[in-house]
Coordinates of C-alpha atoms in Angstrom, one line a residue:
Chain A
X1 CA 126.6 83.2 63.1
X2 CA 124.6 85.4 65.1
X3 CA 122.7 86.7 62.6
X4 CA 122.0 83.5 61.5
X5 CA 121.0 82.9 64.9
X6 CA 119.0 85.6 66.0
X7 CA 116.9 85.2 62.4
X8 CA 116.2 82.2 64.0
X9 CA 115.1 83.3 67.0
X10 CA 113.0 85.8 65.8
X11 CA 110.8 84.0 63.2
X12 CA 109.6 82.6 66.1
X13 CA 107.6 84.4 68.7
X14 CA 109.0 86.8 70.6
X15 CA 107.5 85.7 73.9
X16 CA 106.9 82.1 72.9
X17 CA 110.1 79.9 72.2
X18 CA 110.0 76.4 71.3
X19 CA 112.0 74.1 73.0
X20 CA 114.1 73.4 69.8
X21 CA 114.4 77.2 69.7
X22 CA 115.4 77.6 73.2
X23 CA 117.6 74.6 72.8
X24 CA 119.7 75.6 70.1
X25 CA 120.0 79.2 71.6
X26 CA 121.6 77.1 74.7
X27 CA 123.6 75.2 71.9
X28 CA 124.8 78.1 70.2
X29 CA 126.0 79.2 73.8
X30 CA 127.7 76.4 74.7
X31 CA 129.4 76.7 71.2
X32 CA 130.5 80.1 71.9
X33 CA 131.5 79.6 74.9
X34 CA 134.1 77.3 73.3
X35 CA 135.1 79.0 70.5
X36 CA 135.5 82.3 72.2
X37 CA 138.2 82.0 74.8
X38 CA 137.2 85.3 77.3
X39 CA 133.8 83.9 77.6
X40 CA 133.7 82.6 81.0
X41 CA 130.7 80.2 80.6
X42 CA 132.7 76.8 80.0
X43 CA 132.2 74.3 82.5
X44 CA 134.9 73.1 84.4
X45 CA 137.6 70.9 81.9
X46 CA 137.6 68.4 83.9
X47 CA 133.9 67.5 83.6
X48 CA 132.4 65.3 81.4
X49 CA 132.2 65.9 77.7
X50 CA 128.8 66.8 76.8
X51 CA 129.1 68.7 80.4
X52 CA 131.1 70.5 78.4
X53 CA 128.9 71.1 75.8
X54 CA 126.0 71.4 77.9
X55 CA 123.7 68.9 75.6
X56 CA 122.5 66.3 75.5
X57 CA 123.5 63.3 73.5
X58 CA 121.6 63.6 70.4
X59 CA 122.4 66.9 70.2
X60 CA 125.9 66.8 70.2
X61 CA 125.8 64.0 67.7
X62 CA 124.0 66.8 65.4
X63 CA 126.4 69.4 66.3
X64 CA 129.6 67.5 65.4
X65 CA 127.8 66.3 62.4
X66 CA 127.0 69.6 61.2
X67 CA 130.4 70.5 61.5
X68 CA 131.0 68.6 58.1
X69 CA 133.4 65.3 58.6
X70 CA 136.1 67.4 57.1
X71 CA 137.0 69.3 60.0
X72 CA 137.5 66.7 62.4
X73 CA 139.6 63.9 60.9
X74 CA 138.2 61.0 62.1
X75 CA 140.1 58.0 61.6
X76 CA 136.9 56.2 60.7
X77 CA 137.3 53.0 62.7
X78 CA 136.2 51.4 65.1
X79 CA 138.4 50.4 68.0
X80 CA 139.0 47.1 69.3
X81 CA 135.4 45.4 70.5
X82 CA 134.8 44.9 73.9
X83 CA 132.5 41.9 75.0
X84 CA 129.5 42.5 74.0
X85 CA 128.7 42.7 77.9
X86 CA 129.3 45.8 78.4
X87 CA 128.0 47.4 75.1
X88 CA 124.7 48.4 74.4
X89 CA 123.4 50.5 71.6
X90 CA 121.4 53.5 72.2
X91 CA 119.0 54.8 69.5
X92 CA 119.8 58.4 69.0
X93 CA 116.3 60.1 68.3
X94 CA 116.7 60.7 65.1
X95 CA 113.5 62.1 64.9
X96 CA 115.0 65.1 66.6
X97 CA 117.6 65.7 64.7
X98 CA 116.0 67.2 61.9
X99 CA 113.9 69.5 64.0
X100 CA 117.2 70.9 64.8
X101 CA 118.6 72.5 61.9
X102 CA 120.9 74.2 63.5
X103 CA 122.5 77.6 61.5
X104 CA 126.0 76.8 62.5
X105 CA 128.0 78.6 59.3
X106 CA 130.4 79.5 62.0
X107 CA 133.6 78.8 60.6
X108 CA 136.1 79.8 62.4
X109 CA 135.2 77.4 64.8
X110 CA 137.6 74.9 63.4
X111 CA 141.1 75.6 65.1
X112 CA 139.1 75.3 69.0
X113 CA 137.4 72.4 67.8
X114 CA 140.3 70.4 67.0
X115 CA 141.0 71.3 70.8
X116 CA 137.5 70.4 71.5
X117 CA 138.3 66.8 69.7
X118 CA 141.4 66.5 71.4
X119 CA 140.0 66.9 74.7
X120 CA 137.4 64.4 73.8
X121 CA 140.3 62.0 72.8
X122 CA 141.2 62.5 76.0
X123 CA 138.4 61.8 78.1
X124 CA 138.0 58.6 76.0
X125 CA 138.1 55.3 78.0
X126 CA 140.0 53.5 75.4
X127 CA 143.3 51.7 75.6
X128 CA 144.4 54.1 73.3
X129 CA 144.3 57.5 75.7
X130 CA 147.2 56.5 77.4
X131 CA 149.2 57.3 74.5
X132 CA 147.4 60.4 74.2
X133 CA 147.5 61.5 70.4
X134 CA 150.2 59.8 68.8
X135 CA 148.9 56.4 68.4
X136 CA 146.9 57.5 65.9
X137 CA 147.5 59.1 62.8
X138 CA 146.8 62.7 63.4
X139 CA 146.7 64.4 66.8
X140 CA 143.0 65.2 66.6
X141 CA 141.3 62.1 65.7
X142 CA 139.5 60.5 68.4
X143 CA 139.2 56.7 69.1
X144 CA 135.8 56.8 67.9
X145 CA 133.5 53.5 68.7
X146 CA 132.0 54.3 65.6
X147 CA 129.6 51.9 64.3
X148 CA 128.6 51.5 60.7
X149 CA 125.7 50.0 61.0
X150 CA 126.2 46.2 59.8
X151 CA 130.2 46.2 59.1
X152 CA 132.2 46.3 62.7
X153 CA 135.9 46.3 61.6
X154 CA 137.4 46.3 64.9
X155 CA 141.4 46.2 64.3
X156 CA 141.6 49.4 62.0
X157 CA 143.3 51.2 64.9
X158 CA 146.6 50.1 65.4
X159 CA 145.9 49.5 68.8
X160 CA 146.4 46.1 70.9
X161 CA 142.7 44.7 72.0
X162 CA 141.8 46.1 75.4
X163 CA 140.4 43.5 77.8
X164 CA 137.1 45.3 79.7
X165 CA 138.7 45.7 83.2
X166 CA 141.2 48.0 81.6
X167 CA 139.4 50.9 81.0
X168 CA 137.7 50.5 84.0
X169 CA 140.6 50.8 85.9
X170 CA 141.9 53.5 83.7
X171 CA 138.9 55.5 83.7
X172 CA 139.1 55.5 87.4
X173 CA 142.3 56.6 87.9
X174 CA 141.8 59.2 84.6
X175 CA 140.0 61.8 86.1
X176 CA 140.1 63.7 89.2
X177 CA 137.0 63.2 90.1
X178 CA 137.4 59.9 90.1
X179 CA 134.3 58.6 87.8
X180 CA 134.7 59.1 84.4
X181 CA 131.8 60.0 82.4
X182 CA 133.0 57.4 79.6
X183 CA 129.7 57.4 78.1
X184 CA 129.6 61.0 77.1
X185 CA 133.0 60.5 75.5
X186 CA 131.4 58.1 73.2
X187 CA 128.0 60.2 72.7
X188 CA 129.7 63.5 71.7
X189 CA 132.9 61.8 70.0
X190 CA 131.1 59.8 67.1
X191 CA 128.9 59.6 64.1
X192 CA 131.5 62.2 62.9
X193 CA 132.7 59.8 59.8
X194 CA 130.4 61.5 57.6
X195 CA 127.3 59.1 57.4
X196 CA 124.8 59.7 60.3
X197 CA 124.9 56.9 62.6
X198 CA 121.9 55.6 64.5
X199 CA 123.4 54.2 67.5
X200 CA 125.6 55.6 69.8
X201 CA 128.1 53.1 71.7
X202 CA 128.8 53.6 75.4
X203 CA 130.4 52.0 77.6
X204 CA 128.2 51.5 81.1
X205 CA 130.4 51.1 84.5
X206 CA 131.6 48.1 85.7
X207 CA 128.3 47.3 88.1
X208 CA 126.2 49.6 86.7
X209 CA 122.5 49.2 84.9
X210 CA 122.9 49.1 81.2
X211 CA 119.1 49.9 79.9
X212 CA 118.9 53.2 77.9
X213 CA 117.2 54.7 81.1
X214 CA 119.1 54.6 83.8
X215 CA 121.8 55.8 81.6
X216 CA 119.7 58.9 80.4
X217 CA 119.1 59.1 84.8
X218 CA 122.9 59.1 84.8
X219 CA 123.8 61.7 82.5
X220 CA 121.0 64.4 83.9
X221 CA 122.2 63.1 87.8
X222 CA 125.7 64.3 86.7
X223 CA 124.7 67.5 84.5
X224 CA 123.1 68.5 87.7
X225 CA 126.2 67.7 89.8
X226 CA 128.1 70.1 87.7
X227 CA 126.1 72.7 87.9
X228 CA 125.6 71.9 91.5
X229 CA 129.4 72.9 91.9
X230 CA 129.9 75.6 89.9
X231 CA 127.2 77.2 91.8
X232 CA 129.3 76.2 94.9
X233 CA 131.9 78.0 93.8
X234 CA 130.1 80.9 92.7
X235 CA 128.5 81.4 95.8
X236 CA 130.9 82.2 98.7
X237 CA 131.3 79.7 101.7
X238 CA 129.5 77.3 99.9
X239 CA 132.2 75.0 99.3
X240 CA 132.7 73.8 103.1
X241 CA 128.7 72.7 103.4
X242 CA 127.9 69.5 102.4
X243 CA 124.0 68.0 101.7
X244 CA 122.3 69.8 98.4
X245 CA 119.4 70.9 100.4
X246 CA 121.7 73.3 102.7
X247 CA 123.5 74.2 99.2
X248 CA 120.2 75.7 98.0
X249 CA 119.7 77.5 101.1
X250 CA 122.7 79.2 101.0
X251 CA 122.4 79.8 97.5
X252 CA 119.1 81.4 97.6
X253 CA 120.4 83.6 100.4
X254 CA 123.2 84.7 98.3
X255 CA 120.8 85.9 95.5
X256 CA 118.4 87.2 98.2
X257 CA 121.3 89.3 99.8
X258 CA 122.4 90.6 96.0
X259 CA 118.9 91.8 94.9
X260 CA 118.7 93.7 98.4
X261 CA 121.9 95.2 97.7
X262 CA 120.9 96.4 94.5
X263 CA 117.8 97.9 96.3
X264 CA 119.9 99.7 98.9
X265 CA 122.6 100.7 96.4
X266 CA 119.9 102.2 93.8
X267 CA 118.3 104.2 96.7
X268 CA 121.6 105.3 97.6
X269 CA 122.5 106.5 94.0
X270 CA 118.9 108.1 93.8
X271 CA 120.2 110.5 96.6
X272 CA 124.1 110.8 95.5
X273 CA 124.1 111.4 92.0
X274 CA 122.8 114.9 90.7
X275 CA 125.9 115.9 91.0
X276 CA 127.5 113.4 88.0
X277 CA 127.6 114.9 84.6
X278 CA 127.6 112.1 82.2
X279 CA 126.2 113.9 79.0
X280 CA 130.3 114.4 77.9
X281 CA 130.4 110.9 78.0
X282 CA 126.9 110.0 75.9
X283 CA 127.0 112.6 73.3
X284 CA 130.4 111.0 72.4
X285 CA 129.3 107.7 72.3
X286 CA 125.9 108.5 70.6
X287 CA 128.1 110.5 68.0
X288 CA 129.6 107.1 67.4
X289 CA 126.6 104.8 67.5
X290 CA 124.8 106.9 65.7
X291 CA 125.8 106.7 61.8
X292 CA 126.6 103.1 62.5
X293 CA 123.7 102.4 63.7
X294 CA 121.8 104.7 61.8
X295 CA 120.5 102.1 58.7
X296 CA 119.8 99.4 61.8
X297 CA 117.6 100.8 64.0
X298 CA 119.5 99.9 67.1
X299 CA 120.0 103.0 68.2
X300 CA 116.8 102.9 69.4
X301 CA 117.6 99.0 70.9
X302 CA 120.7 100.4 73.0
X303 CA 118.7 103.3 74.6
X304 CA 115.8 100.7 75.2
X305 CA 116.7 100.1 79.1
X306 CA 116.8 103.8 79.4
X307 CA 113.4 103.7 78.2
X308 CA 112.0 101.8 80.1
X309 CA 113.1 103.6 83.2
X310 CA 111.5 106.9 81.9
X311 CA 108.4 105.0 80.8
X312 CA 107.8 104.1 84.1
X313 CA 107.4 107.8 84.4
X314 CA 103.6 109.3 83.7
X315 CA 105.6 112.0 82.0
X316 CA 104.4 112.3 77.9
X317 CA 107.4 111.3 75.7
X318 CA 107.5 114.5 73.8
X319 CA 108.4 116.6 77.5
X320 CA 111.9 115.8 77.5
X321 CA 113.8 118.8 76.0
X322 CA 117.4 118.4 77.6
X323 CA 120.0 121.0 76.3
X324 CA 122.9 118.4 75.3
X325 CA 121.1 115.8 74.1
X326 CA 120.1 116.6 70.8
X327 CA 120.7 113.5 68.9
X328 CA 119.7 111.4 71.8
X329 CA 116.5 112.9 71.9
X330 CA 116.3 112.4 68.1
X331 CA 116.6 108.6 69.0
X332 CA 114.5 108.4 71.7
X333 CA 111.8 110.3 69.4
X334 CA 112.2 107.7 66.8
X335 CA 109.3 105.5 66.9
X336 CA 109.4 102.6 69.7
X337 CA 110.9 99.4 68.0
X338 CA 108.4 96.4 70.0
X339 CA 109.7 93.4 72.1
X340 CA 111.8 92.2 68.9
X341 CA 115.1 94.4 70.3
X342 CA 117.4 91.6 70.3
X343 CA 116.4 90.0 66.9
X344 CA 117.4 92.8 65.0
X345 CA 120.3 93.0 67.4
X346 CA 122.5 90.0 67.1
X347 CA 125.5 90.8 68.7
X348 CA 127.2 92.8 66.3
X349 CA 126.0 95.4 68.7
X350 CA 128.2 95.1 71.1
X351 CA 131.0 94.9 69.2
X352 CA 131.4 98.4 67.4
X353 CA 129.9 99.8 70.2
X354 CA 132.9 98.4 72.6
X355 CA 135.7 100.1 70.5
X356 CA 134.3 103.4 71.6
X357 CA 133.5 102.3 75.2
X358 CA 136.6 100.3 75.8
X359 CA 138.9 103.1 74.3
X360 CA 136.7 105.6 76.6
X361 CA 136.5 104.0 80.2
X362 CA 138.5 101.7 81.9
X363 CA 136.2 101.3 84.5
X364 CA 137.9 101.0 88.2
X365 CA 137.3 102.7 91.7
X366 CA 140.6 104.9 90.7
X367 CA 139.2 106.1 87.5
X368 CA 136.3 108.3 88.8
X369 CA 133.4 108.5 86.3
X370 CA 133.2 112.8 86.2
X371 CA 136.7 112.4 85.2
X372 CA 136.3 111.0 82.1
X373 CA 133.0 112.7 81.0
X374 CA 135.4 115.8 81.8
X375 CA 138.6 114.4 79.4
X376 CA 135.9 113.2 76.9
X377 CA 134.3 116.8 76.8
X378 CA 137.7 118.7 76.0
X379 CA 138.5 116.0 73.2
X380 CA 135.1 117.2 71.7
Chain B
X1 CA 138.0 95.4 90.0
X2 CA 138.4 92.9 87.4
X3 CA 136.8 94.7 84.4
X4 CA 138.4 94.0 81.2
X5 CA 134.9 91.6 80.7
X6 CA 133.2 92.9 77.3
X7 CA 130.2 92.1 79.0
X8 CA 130.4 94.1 82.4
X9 CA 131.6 97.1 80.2
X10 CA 128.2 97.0 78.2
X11 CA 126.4 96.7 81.4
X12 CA 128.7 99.4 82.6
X13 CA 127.6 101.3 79.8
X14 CA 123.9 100.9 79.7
X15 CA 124.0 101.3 83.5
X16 CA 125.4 104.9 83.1
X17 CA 123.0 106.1 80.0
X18 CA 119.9 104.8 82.0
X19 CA 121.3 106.7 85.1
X20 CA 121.9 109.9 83.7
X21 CA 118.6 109.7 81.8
X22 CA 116.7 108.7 84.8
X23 CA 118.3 111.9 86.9
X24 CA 117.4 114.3 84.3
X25 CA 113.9 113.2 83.7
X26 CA 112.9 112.2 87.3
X27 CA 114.9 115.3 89.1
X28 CA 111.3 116.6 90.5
X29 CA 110.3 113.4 91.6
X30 CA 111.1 112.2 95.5
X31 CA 113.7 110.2 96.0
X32 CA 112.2 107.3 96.6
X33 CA 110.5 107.0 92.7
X34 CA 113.9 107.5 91.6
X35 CA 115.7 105.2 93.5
X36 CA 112.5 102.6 92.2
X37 CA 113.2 103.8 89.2
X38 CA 116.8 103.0 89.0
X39 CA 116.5 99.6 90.3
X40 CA 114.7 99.0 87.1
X41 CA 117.4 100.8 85.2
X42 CA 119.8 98.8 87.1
X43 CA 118.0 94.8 85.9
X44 CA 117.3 96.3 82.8
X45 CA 120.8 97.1 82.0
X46 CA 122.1 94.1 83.3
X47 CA 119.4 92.1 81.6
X48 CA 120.2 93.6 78.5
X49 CA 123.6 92.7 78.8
X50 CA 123.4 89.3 79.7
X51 CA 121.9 89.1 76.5
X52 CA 119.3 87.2 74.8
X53 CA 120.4 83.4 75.1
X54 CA 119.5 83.7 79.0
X55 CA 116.5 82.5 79.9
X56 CA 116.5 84.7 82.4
X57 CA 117.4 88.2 80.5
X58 CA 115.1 87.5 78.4
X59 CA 112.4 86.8 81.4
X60 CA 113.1 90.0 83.0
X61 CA 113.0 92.4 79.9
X62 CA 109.5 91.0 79.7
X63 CA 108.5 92.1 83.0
X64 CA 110.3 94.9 82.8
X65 CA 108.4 96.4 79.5
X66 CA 105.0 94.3 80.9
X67 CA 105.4 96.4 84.0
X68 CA 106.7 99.8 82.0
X69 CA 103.5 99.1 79.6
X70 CA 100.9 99.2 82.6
X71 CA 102.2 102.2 83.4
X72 CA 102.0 100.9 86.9
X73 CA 105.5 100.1 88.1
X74 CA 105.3 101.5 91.1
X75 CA 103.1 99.6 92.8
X76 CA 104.1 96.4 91.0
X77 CA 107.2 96.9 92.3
X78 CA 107.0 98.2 95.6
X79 CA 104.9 94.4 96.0
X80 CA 107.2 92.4 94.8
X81 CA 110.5 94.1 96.5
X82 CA 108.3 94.0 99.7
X83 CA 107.7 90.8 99.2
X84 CA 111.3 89.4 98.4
X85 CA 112.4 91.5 101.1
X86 CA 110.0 91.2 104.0
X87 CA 109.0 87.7 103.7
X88 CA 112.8 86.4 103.3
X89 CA 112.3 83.6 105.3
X90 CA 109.1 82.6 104.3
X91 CA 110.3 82.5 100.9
X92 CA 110.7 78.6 99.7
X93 CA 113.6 76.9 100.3
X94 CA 114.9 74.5 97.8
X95 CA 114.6 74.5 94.2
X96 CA 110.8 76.4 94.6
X97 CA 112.3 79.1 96.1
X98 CA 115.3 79.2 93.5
X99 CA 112.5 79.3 90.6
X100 CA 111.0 82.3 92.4
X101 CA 114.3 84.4 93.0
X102 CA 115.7 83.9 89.3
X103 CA 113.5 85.1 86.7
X104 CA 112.0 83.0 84.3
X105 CA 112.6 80.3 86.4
X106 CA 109.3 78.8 86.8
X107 CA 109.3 77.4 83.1
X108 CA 112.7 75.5 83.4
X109 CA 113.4 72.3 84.4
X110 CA 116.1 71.6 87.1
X111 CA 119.3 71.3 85.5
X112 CA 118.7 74.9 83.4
X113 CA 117.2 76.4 86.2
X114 CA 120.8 75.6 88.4
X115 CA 122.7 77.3 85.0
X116 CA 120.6 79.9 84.7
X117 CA 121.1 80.6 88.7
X118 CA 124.8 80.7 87.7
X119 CA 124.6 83.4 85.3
X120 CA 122.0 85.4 87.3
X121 CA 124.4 85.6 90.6
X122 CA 127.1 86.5 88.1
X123 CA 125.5 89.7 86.7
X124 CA 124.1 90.5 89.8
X125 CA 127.4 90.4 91.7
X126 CA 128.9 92.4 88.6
X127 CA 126.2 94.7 88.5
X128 CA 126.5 95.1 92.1
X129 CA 130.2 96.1 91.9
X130 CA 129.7 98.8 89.1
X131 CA 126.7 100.3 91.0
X132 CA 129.2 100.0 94.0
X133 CA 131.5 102.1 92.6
X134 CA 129.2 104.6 91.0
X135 CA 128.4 105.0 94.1
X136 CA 132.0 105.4 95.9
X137 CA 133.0 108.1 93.2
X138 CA 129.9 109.9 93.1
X139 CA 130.0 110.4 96.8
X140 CA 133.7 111.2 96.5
X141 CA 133.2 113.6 94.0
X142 CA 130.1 114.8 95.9
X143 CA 133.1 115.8 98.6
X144 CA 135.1 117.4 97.0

């Protein structure tokens, strides 16, 4: 997946991304994100579904799509019609789609996605979430208002018709926030029966506008909000202040206050550190890195930040002749791989470079550092 | 500290390479070059392990190698740290002065730029906390 990924970053330009390129680097995030459960970039659960997948509409049509309809056992029906006064279809730009071919050939995806599906079962405005995955055959199918294009067979669900104040005042009392996102449900939820379904149905609020964009307004209004709050809650003391403007303010002093720090602290390390012998601790890891690393070339692509810090030196590359660092120096003499580090990287690189590091350092305030270069040299 | 994070242990990691590189090389040089020059050790580690799906890593590793390639850091930087640190209250308020802390920020629209601000104040608290401590136990250790 990542391979597939960063292959498709990097037939692009390095410096130059296309939006599609940017957006399904975002996507694949978002994706991750779910998948993997110690990545700490979901959203909050209880936001709204493509909140949760951080895209918008269209997109998450595509990505369930490309999922293949195997995976997510949609029960293929529609649910009980509504009045056609709150329904309205929404063209999904199809045109988009198929600038999107996304390189998902992640399969292990599957087992969160059927959590993924569940929760959107969940979030779903129909009468059918109060029973929450029984009613239906399967736990994972979602009461999909899926819409083959001419045929509407409502009663497929074994579900009693829902009058169109119900879900209203379910949706209300469904989440804790109070206003349910219903329409997001429906965006991310269908076209998953296999055939690639123009419209998308969604369910506007009772006394709300119904045309394509103030809904669009909607769903960008409340991306924002969600954003808004995790930044709240990222930032301290930002939970009590009210009014976005005075958000922003505190937020930009938060980041203000952290780049300073890092200012003061790296002046402060400048002054402190001769005295810390890490070479223990690099000549072990670079004996590990290096004959994995050594068809790759990213060597070269981990030692790149330290690179740059000694190319802001005058200093001629060929000066450095340190005692320890033998094979260090043999990568840093290699020749300079350009900007395109992280499209030969993938992340594969972090992962057989973490067996060494976590088995090496716990990092913590007890552990000091000199002690484990020190433990690291004796096991040498 | 709450460290078990894959992430803050590759930025851990980088950090420390790029610190002990910088004090070998740069051990002549005052201490104010050095501390310049681990500040940029200390984004370009955290940049690099943010990874490449940032906006934002990937905005700074640019600067980063644009400003490594002029071979004029120095006073690039010393401008814009004065300037983000002098001028804090003339800086923009609102999402203008957002675009102009976070890097990359200028070519996003709203709603990325407030999730790329997310993941920014992330790794900078986490980087703040490592280069905290390598701090507190180099200065211990200094005591002893």
């Amino acid at each position: 997946m990542e391979s597939a990924q960063s292959s498709g970053v990097g037939s692009g330009n390095s410096d130059t991304y296309t939006p599609e390129i940017a957006e399904s680097l975002r996507f694949q995030e978002e994706i991750q994100s779910l998948i993997d459960p110690s990545f700490d970039g979901s959203p909050a659960a209880g936001g709204s579904f493509t909140a949760l997948l951080g895209l918008p509409a269209n997109q998450a049509v595509e990505l369930l799509h490309e999922q293949g309809p195997g995976e997510l056992p949609v029960s293929g029906a529609a649910s009980s019609s509504p009045t056609a006064g709150e329904m309205w279809r929404l063209r999904v730009g199809e045109e988009a789609a198929p600038a999107l071919r996304l390189p998902l050939d992640c399969s292990p995806t599957f087992p969160s996605n059927a959590a993924l599906v569940e929760r959107a079962a969940r979030f779903s405005v129909f009468a059918t979430a109060e029973s929450p995955a029984s009613s239906t055959g399967g736990g994972p199918s979602p009461r999909l208002k899926t819409e083959p294009a001419d045929s509407d067979s409502p009663p497929t669900l074994p579900i009693a018709a829902e009058k169109p104040q119900r879900p209203t005042k379910r949706k209300e009392s469904e989440k804790s926030k109070g206003k349910t996102p219903a329409k997001k449900s429906k965006n991310a939820e269908e076209n998953t029966g296999g055939d690639k379904l123009p419209y998308v149905h969604v369910r506007a609020r009772r006394g709300q506008a119904t045309d394509s964009h103030s809904l669009a307004e909607r769903a960008r209004r409340e991306k924002i909000n969600a954003r808004m709050k995790l930044l709240q809650e990222l930032v301290p003391g930002c939970s009590k202040i009210t009014g976005t403007a005075l958000v922003l303010d505190e937020i930009i002093n938060h980041v203000q206050s952290l780049q300073r720090q890092v200012e003061f602290l790296s002046m402060r390390l400048a002054a402190v550190n001769p005295r810390i012998d890490f070479s223990g601790l690099d000549s072990f890891l670079s004996a590990e890195c290096g004959p994995l690393t050594a068809g790759n070339g990213r060597g070269g692509a981990v030692l790149d930040p330290a690179m740059w810090s000694s190319e802001a030196t005058a200093a001629a590359s060929g000066t450095r002749r340190l005692p320890q660092q033998q094979f260090w120096h043999v990568d840093l003499m290699r020749p300079q791989q350009p900007s395109t580090m992280w499209e030969r990287d993938g992340a594969s690189h972090p992962h057989f470079l973490l067996n060494p590091a976590t088995s090496l350092f716990v990092y913590d305030p007890a552990n000091s550092v000199p002690l484990n270069s020190n433990q690291l040299k004796t096991e040498l | 500290m709450e460290n078990p994070n894959p992430k803050s242990l590759m930025a851990a990691f980088h950090f420390q390479r790029a610190l002990s590189l910088v004090h070998r090389t740069a051990s002549k040089s005052s201490r104010a070059v050095r501390g310049r020059r681990i500040q940029c050790a200390a984004y370009a580690s955290m940049a690099y392990s943010a990874g490449p799906r940032r906006a934002w890593s990937r905005a700074l590793l640019r600067r980063l190698r644009r400003a490594a390639r002029r071979r004029q850091p120095r006073a690039g930087w010393r401008r814009r740290a004065a300037a983000g640190a002098g001028a804090a209250s003339r800086v923009a308020t609102g999402a203008a002065g957002l675009r102009r802390l976070v890097p990359g920020g200028g070519g996003m629209d709203y709603c990325s730029l407030l999730e790329e601000t997310a993941d920014y104040i992330k790794c900078l608290s986490v980087q703040v906390k490592l280069m905290q401590s390598i701090a507190d136990s180099a200065s211990l250790c200094g005591q002893l």
